[in-house]
mmCIF file of C-alpha atoms and ligand atoms in Angstrom:
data_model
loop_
_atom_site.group_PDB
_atom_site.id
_atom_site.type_symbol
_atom_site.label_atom_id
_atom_site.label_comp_id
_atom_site.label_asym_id
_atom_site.label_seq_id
_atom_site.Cartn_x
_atom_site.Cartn_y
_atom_site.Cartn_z
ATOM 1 C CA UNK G 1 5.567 -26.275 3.021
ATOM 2 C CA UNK G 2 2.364 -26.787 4.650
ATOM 3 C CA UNK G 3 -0.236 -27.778 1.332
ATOM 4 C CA UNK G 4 -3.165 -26.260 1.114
ATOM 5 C CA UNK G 5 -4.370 -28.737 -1.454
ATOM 6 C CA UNK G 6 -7.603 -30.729 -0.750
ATOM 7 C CA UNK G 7 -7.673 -30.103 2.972
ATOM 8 C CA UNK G 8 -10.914 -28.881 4.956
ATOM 9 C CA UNK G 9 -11.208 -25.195 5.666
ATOM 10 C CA UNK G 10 -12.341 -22.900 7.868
ATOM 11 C CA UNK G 11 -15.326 -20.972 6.737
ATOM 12 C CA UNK G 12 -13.408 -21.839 3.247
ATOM 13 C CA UNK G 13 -10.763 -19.782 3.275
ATOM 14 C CA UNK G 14 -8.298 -21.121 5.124
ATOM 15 C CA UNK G 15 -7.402 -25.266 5.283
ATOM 16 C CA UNK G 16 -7.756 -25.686 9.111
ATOM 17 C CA UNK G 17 -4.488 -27.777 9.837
ATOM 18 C CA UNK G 18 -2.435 -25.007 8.761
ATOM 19 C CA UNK G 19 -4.809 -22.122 9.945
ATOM 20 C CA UNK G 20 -3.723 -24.290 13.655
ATOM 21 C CA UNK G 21 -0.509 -24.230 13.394
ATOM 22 C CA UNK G 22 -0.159 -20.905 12.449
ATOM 23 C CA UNK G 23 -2.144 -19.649 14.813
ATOM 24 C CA UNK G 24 -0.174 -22.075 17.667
ATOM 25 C CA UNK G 25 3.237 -20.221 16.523
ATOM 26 C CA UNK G 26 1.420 -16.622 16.492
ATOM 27 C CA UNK G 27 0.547 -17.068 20.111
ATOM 28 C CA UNK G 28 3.956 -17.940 20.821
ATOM 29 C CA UNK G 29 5.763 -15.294 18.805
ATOM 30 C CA UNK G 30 6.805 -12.118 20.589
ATOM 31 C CA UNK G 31 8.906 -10.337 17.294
ATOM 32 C CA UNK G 32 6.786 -10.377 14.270
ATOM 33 C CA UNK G 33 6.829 -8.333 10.803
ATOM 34 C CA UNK G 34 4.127 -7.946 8.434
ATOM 35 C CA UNK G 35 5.614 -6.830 5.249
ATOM 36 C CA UNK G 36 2.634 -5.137 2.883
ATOM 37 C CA UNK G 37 1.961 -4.830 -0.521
ATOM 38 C CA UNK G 38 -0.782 -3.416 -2.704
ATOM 39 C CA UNK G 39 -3.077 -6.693 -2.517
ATOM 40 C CA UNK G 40 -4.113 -5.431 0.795
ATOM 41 C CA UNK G 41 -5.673 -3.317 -0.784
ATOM 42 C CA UNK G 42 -6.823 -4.793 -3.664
ATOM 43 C CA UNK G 43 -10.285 -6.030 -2.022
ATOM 44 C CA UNK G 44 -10.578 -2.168 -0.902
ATOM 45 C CA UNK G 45 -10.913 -1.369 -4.520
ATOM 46 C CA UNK G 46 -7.657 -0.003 -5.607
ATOM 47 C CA UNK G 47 -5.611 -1.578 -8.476
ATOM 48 C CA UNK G 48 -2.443 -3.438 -8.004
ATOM 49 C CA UNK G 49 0.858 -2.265 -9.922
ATOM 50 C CA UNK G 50 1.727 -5.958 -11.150
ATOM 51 C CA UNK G 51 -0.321 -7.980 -13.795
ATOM 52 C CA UNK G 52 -4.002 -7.232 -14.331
ATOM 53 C CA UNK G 53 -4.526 -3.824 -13.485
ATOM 54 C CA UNK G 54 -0.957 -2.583 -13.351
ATOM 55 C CA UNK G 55 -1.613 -0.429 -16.551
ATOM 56 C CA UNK G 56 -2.892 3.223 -16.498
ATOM 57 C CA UNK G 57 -3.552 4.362 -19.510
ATOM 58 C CA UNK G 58 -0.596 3.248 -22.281
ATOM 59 C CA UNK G 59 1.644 3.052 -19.940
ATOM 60 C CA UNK G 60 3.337 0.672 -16.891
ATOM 61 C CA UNK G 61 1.912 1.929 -13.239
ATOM 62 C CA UNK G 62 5.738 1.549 -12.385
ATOM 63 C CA UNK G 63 6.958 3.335 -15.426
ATOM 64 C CA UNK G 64 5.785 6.454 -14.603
ATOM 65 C CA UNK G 65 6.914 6.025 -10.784
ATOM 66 C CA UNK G 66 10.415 7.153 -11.439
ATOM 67 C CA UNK G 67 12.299 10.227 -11.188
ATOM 68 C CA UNK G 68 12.992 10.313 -15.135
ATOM 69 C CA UNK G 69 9.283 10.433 -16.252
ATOM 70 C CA UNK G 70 8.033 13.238 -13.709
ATOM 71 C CA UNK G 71 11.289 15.096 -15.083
ATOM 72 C CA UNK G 72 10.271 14.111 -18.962
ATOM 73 C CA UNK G 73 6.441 15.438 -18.575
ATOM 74 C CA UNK G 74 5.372 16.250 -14.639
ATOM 75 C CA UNK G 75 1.761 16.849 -16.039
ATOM 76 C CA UNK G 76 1.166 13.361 -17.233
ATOM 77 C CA UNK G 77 2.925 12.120 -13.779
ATOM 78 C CA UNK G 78 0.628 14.424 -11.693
ATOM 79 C CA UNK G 79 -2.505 13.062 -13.357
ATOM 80 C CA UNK G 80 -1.184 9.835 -12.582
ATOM 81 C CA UNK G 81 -0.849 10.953 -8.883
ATOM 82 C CA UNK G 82 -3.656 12.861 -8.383
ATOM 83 C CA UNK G 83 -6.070 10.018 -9.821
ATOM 84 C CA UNK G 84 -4.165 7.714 -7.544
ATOM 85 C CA UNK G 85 -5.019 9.802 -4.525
ATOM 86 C CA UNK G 86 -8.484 10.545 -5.677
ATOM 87 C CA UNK G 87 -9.104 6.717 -5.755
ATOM 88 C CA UNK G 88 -7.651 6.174 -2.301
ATOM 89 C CA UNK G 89 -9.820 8.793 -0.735
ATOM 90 C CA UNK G 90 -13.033 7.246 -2.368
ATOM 91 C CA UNK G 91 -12.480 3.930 -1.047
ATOM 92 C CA UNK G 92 -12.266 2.412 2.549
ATOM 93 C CA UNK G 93 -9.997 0.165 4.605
ATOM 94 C CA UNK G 94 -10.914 -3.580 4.423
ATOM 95 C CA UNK G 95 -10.782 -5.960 7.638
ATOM 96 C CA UNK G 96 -7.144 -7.114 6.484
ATOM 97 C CA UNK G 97 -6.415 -3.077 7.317
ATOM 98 C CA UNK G 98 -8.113 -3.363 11.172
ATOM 99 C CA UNK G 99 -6.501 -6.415 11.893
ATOM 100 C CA UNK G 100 -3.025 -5.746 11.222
ATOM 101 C CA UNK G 101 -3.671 -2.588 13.253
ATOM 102 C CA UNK G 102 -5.750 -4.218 16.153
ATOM 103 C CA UNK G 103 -3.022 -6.770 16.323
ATOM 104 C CA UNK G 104 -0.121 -3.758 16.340
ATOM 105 C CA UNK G 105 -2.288 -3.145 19.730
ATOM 106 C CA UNK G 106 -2.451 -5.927 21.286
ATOM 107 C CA UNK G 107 1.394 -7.595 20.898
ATOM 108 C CA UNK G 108 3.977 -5.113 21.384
ATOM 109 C CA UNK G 109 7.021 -6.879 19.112
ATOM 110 C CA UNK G 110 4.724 -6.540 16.063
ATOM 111 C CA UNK G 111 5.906 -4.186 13.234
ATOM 112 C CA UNK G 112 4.565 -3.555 10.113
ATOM 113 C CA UNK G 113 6.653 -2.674 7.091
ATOM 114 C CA UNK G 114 4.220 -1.288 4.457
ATOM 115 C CA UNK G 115 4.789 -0.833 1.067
ATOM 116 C CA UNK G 116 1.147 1.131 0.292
ATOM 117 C CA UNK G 117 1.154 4.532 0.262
ATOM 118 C CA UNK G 118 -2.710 4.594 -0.037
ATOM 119 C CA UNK G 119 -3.112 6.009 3.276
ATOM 120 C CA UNK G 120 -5.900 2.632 3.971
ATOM 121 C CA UNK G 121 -3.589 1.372 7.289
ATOM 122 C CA UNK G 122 -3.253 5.032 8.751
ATOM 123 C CA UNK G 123 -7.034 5.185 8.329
ATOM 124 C CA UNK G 124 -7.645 2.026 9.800
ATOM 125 C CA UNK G 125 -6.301 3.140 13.210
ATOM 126 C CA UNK G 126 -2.951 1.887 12.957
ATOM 127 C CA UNK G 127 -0.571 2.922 15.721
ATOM 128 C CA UNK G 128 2.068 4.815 13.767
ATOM 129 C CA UNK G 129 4.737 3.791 15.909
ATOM 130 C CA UNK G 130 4.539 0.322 14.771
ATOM 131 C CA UNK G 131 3.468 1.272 10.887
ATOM 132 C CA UNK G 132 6.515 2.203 8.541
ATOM 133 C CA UNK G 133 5.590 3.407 5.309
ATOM 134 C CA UNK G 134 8.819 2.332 2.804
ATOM 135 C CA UNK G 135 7.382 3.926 0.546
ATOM 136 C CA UNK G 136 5.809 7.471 1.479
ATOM 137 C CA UNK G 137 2.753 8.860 1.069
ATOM 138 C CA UNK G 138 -0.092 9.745 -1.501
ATOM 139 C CA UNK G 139 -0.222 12.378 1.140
ATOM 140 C CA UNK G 140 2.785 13.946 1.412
ATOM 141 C CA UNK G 141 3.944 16.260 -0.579
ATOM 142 C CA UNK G 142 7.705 17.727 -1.139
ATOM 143 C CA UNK G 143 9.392 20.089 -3.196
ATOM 144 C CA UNK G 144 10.827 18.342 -6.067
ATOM 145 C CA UNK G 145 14.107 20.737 -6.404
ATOM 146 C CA UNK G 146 16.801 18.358 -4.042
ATOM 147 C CA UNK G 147 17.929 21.637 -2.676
ATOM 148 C CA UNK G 148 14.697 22.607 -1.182
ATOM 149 C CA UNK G 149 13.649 20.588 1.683
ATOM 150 C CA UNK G 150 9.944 22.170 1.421
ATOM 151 C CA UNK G 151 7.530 19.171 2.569
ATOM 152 C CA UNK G 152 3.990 19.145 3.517
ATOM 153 C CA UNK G 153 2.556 15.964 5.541
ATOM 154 C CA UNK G 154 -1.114 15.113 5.501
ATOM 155 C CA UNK G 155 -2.538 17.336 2.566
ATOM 156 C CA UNK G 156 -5.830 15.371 1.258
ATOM 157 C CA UNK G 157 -6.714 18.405 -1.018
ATOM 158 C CA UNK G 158 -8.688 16.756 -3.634
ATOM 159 C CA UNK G 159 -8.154 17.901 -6.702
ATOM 160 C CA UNK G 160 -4.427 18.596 -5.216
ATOM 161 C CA UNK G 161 -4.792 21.460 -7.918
ATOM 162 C CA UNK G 162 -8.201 23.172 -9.729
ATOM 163 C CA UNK G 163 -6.261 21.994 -13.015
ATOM 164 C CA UNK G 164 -5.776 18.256 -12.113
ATOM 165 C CA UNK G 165 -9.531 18.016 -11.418
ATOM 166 C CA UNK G 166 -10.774 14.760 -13.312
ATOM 167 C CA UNK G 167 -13.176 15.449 -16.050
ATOM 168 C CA UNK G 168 -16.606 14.561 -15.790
ATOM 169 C CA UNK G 169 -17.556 14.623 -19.568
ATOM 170 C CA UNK G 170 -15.387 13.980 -22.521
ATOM 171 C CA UNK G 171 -13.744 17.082 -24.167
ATOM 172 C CA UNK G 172 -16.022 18.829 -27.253
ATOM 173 C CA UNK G 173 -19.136 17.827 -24.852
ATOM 174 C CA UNK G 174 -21.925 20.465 -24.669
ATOM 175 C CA UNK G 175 -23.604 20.509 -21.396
ATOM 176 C CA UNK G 176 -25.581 22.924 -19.308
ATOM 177 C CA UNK G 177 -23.488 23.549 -16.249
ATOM 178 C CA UNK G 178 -27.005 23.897 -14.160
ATOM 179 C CA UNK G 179 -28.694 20.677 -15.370
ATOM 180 C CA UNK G 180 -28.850 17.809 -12.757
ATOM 181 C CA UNK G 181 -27.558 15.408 -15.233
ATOM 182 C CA UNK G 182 -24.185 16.868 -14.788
ATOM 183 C CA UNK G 183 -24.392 17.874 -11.497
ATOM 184 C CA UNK G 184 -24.979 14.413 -10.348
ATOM 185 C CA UNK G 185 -22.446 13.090 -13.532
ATOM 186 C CA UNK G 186 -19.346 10.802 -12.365
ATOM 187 C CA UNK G 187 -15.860 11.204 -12.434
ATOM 188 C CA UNK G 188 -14.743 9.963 -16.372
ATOM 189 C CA UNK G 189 -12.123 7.022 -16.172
ATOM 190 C CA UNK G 190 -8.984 8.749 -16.774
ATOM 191 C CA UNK G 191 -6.739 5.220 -16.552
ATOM 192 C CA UNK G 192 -8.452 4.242 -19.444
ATOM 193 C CA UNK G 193 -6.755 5.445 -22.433
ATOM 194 C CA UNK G 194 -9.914 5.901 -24.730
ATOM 195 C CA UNK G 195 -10.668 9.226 -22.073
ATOM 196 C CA UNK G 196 -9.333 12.203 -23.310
ATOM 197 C CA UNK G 197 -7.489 14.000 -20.551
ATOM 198 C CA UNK G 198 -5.907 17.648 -21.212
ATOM 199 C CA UNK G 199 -2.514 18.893 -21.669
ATOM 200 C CA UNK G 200 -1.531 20.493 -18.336
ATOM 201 C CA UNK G 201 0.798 23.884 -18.490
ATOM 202 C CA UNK G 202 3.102 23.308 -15.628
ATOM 203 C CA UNK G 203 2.435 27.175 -13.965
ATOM 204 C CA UNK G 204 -1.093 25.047 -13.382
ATOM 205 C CA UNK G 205 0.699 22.387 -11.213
ATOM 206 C CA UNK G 206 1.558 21.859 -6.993
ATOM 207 C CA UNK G 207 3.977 24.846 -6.974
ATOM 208 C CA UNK G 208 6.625 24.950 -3.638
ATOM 209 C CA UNK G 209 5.440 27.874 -1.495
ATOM 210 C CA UNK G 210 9.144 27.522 -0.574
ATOM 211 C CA UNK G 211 11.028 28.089 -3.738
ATOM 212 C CA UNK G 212 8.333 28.479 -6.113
ATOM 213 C CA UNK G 213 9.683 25.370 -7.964
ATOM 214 C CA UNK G 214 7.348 22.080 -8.342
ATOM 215 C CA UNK G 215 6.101 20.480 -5.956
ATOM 216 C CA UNK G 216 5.992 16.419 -6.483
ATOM 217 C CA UNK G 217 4.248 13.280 -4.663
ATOM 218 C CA UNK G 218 5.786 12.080 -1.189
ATOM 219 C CA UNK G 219 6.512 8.460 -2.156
ATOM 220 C CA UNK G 220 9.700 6.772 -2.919
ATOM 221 C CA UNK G 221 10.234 6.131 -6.650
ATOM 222 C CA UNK G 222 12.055 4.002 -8.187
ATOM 223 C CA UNK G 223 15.793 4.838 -7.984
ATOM 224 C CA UNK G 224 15.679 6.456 -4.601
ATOM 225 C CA UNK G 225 16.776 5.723 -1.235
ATOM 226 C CA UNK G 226 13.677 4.678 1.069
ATOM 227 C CA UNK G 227 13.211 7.772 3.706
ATOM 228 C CA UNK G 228 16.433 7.963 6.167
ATOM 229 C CA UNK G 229 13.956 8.311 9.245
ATOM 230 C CA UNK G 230 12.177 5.195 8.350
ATOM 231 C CA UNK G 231 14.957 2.897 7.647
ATOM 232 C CA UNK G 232 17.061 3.773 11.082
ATOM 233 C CA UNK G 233 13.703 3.006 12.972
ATOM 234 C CA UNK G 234 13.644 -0.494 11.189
ATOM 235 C CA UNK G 235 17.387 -0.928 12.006
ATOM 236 C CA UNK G 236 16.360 -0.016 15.549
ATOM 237 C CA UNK G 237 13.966 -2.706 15.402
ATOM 238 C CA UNK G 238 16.042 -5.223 14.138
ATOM 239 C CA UNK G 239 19.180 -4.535 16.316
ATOM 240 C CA UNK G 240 16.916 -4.998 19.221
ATOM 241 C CA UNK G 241 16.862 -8.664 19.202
ATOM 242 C CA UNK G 242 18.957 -11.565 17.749
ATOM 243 C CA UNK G 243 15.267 -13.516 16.904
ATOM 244 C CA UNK G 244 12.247 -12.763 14.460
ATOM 245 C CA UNK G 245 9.710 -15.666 14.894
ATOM 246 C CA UNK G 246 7.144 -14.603 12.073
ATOM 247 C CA UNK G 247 7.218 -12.133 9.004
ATOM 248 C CA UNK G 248 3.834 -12.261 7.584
ATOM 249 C CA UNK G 249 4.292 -11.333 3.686
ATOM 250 C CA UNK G 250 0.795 -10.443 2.648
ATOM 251 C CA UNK G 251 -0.499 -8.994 -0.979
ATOM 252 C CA UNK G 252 2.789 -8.256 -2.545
ATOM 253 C CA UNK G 253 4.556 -9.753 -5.118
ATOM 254 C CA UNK G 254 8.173 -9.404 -2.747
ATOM 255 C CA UNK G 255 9.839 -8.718 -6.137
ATOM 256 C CA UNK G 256 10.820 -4.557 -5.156
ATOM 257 C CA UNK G 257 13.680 -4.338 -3.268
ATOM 258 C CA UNK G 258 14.932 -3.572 -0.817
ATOM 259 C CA UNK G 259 11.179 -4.365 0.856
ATOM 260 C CA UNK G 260 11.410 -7.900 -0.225
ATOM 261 C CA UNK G 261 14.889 -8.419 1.243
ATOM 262 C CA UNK G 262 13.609 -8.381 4.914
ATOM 263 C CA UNK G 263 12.247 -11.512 4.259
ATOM 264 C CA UNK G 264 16.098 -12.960 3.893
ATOM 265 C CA UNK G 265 16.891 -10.870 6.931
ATOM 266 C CA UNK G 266 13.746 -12.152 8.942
ATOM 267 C CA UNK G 267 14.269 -15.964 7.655
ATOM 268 C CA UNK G 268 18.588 -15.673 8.949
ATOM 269 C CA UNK G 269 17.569 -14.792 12.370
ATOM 270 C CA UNK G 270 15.383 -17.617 12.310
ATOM 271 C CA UNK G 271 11.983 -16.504 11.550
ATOM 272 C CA UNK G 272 9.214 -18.843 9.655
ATOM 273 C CA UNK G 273 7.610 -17.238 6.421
ATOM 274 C CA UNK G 274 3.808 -16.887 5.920
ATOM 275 C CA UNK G 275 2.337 -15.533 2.669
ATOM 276 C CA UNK G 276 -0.595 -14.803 2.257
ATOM 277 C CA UNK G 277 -1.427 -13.930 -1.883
ATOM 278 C CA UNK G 278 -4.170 -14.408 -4.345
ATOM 279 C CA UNK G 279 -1.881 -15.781 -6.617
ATOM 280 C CA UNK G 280 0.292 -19.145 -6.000
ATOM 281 C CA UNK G 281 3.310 -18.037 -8.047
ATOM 282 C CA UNK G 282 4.085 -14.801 -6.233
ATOM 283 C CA UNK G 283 6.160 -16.123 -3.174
ATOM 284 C CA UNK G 284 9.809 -14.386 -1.845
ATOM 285 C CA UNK G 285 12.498 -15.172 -3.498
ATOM 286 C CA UNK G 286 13.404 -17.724 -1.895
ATOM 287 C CA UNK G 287 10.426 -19.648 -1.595
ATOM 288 C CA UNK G 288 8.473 -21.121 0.888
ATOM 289 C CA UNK G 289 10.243 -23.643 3.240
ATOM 290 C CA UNK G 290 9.014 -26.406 4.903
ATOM 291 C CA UNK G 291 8.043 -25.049 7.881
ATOM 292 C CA UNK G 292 6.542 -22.234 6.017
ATOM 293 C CA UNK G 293 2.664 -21.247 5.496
ATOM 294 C CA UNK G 294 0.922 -20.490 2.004
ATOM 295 C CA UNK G 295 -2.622 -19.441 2.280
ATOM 296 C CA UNK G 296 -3.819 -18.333 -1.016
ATOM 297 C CA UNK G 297 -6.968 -16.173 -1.347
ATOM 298 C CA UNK G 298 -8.037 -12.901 -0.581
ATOM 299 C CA UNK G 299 -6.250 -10.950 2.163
ATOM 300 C CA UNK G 300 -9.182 -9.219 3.800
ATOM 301 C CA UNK G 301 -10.820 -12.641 4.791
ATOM 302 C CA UNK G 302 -7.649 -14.957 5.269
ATOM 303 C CA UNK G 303 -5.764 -12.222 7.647
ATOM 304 C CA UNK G 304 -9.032 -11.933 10.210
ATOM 305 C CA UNK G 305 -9.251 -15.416 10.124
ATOM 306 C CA UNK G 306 -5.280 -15.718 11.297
ATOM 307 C CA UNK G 307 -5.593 -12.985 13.779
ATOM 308 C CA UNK G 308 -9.219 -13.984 15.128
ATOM 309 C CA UNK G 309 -7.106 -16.244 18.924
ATOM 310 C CA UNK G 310 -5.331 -13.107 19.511
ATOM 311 C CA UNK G 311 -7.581 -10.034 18.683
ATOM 312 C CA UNK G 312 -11.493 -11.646 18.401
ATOM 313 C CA UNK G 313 -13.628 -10.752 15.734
ATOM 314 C CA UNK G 314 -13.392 -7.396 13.692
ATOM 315 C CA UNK G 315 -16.648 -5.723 14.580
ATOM 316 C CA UNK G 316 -16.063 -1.932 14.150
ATOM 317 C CA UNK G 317 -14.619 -0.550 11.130
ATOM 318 C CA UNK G 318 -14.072 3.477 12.077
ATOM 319 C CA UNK G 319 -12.371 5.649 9.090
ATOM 320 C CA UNK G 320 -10.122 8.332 10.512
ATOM 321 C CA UNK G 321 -10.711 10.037 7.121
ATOM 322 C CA UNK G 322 -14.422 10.335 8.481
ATOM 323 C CA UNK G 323 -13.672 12.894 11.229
ATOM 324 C CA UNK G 324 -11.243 14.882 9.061
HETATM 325 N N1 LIG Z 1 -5.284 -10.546 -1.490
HETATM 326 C C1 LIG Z 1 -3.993 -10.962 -1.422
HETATM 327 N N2 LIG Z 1 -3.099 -10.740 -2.390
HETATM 328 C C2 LIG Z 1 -3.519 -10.097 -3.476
HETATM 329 C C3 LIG Z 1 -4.849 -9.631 -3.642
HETATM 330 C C4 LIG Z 1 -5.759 -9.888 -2.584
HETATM 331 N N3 LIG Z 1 -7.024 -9.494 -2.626
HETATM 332 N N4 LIG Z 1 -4.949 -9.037 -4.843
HETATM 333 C C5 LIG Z 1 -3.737 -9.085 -5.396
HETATM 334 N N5 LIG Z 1 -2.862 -9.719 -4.589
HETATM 335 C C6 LIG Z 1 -1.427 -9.927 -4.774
HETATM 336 C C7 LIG Z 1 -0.983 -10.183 -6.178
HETATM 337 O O1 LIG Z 1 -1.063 -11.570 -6.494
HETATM 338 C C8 LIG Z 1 0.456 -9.686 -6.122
HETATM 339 O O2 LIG Z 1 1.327 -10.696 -5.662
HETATM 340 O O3 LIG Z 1 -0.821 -8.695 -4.409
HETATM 341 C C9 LIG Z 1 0.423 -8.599 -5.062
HETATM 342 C C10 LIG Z 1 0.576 -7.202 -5.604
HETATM 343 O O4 LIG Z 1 1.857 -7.104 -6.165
HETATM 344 P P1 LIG Z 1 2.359 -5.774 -6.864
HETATM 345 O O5 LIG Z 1 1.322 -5.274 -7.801
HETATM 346 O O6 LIG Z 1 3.713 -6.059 -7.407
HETATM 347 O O7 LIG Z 1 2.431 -4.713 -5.670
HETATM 348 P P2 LIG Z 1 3.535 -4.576 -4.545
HETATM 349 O O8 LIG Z 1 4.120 -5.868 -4.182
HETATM 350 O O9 LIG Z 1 2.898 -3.755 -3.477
HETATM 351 O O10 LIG Z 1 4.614 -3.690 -5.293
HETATM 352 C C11 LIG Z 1 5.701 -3.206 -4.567
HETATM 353 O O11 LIG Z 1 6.351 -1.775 -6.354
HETATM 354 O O12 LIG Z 1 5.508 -0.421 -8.009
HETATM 355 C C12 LIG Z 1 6.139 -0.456 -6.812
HETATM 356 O O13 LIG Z 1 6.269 1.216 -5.183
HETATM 357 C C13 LIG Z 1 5.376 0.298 -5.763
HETATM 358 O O14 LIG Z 1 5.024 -0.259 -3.466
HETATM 359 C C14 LIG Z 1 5.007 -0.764 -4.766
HETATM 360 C C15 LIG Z 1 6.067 -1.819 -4.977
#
């Protein structure tokens, strides 16, 4: 493994004998994956699922990601949800967002596998040919009756519904409707479990125009297959060459399957393995080989950095949710 430890760095965040020799076998590469978790995102401002963070109110971010709990109470998993895509839209894609998708421009055997469903790489220009979301979309929304195929794609509706509108001021307040205090008053913290939030009657939730059934969140949870459409454009991908040179694994903790398994499947047709984490401890599975890279630290500087030979500086930071 190349060390990180007590070595000069670049700017300090990257020891410059590794930064080098990455950078020597990026030029070089011509099949690359970037596999993406949520610390991509993390310096954007959204939480991670994993460790600090991971909790929203009592409960495990991936508990109520399942199939069981939006069956058990749909309001509590739609709060969840809508929160989650209320936070997405109020933040912005970092640099580690425009240079992924300024490098998807500028080598064409580059594919990104994301994991996010924040909507941050779409935003960030991506090219959606070379961006597969595993995991859906905040933004999509589907019918959640299997029988129904009733989907709707791109639907930033904020509340999704007037009922899952996030309070303002705590239940039992008295306020004056007109005063500016409230009108200029901030969202209340619903993920923290001291803020009251209401009981929802499921006639007030997404309803399928369809079937009249609900309607749930677009993203894979756990239990279910990733999206058919996705996965035989991977395979596509993968069938097209007997080499990977590079899979970049960058914020995620490579412990969901099957996402983490395409580092296995990169590594056997002989690609070398760069992470890039905040945290030491979270590498694949199977570790980090010799000829491996580690660069621990933030993922909106250290990516850039790695991708400043081939695509230059990031100077422009557009938002395609600004021309909405
Ligand atoms: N830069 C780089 N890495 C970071 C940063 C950062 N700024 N902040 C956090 N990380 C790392 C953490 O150390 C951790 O390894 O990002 C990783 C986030 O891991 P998880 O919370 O497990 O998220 P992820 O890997 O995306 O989870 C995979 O699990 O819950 C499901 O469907 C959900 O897509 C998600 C999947």
């Amino acid at each position: 493994m190349a060390s990180t430890a007590a070595r000069p760095s670049v700017n300090g965040i990257v020891p410059q004998k590794d930064l080098e020799s990455f950078q020597f076998h990026l030029a070089k590469s011509t099949r690359i994956i970037a596999l993406l978790g949520a610390g991509v995102s993390a310096s954007s401002g959204l939480p991670t699922f994993r460790g600090a963070g991971g909790m929203w109110r009592t409960h495990e971010a991936t508990d109520l990601a399942t199939p069981e709990a939006f069956a058990a109470d749909p309001g509590l998993v739609w709060q969840f949800y809508n929160y989650r895509r209320h936070m997405a839209l109020n933040v912005k894609p970092n640099p580690a967002h425009y240079a992924l998708a300024e490098l998807a421009r500028k080598k064409q055997g580059f594919i990104t596998l994301s994991q996010n469903v924040d909507g941050l790489s779409p935003r960030a220009g991506h090219p959606s040919q070379s961006l597969k979301l595993l995991h859906g979309s905040l933004f999509d929304v589907k019918c959640s009756d299997f029988f129904c195929k009733y989907t709707q794609i791109d639907n930033y509706t904020d509340p999704i519904v007037p009922a899952l509108t996030i309070p303002t001021t705590a239940d039992g307040d008295e306020v004056d409707p007109t005063s500016k205090a409230i009108l200029a008053s901030k969202d209340l913290d619903i993920s923290d479990v001291n803020v009251k939030i209401p009981e929802i009657d499921t006639a007030h939730l997404p309803s399928c125009p369809s079937c009249k059934g609900l309607l749930r969140p677009g993203v894979v949870w756990f239990g279910e297959r990733l999206p058919g459409d996705v996965m035989s454009d991977i395979e596509t991908w993968l069938d097209e060459s007997e080499t990977i040179d590079l899979i970049m694994v960058i914020g995620t903790s490579a412990k969901v399957y099957p996402a983490a398994g395409y580092v296995d499947m990169a590594r056997e047709k002989g690609a070398r393995v760069a992470v890039i984490n905040m945290d030491k401890k979270d590498v694949p599975a199977s570790g980090v080989y010799s000829q491996d890279w580690f660069f621990e630290g933030d993922a909106a500087k250290i990516v850039p950095e790695l991708f400043k030979n081939e695509i230059g500086e990031i100077t422009e930071m557009p938002d395609a949710a600004d021309s909405r």
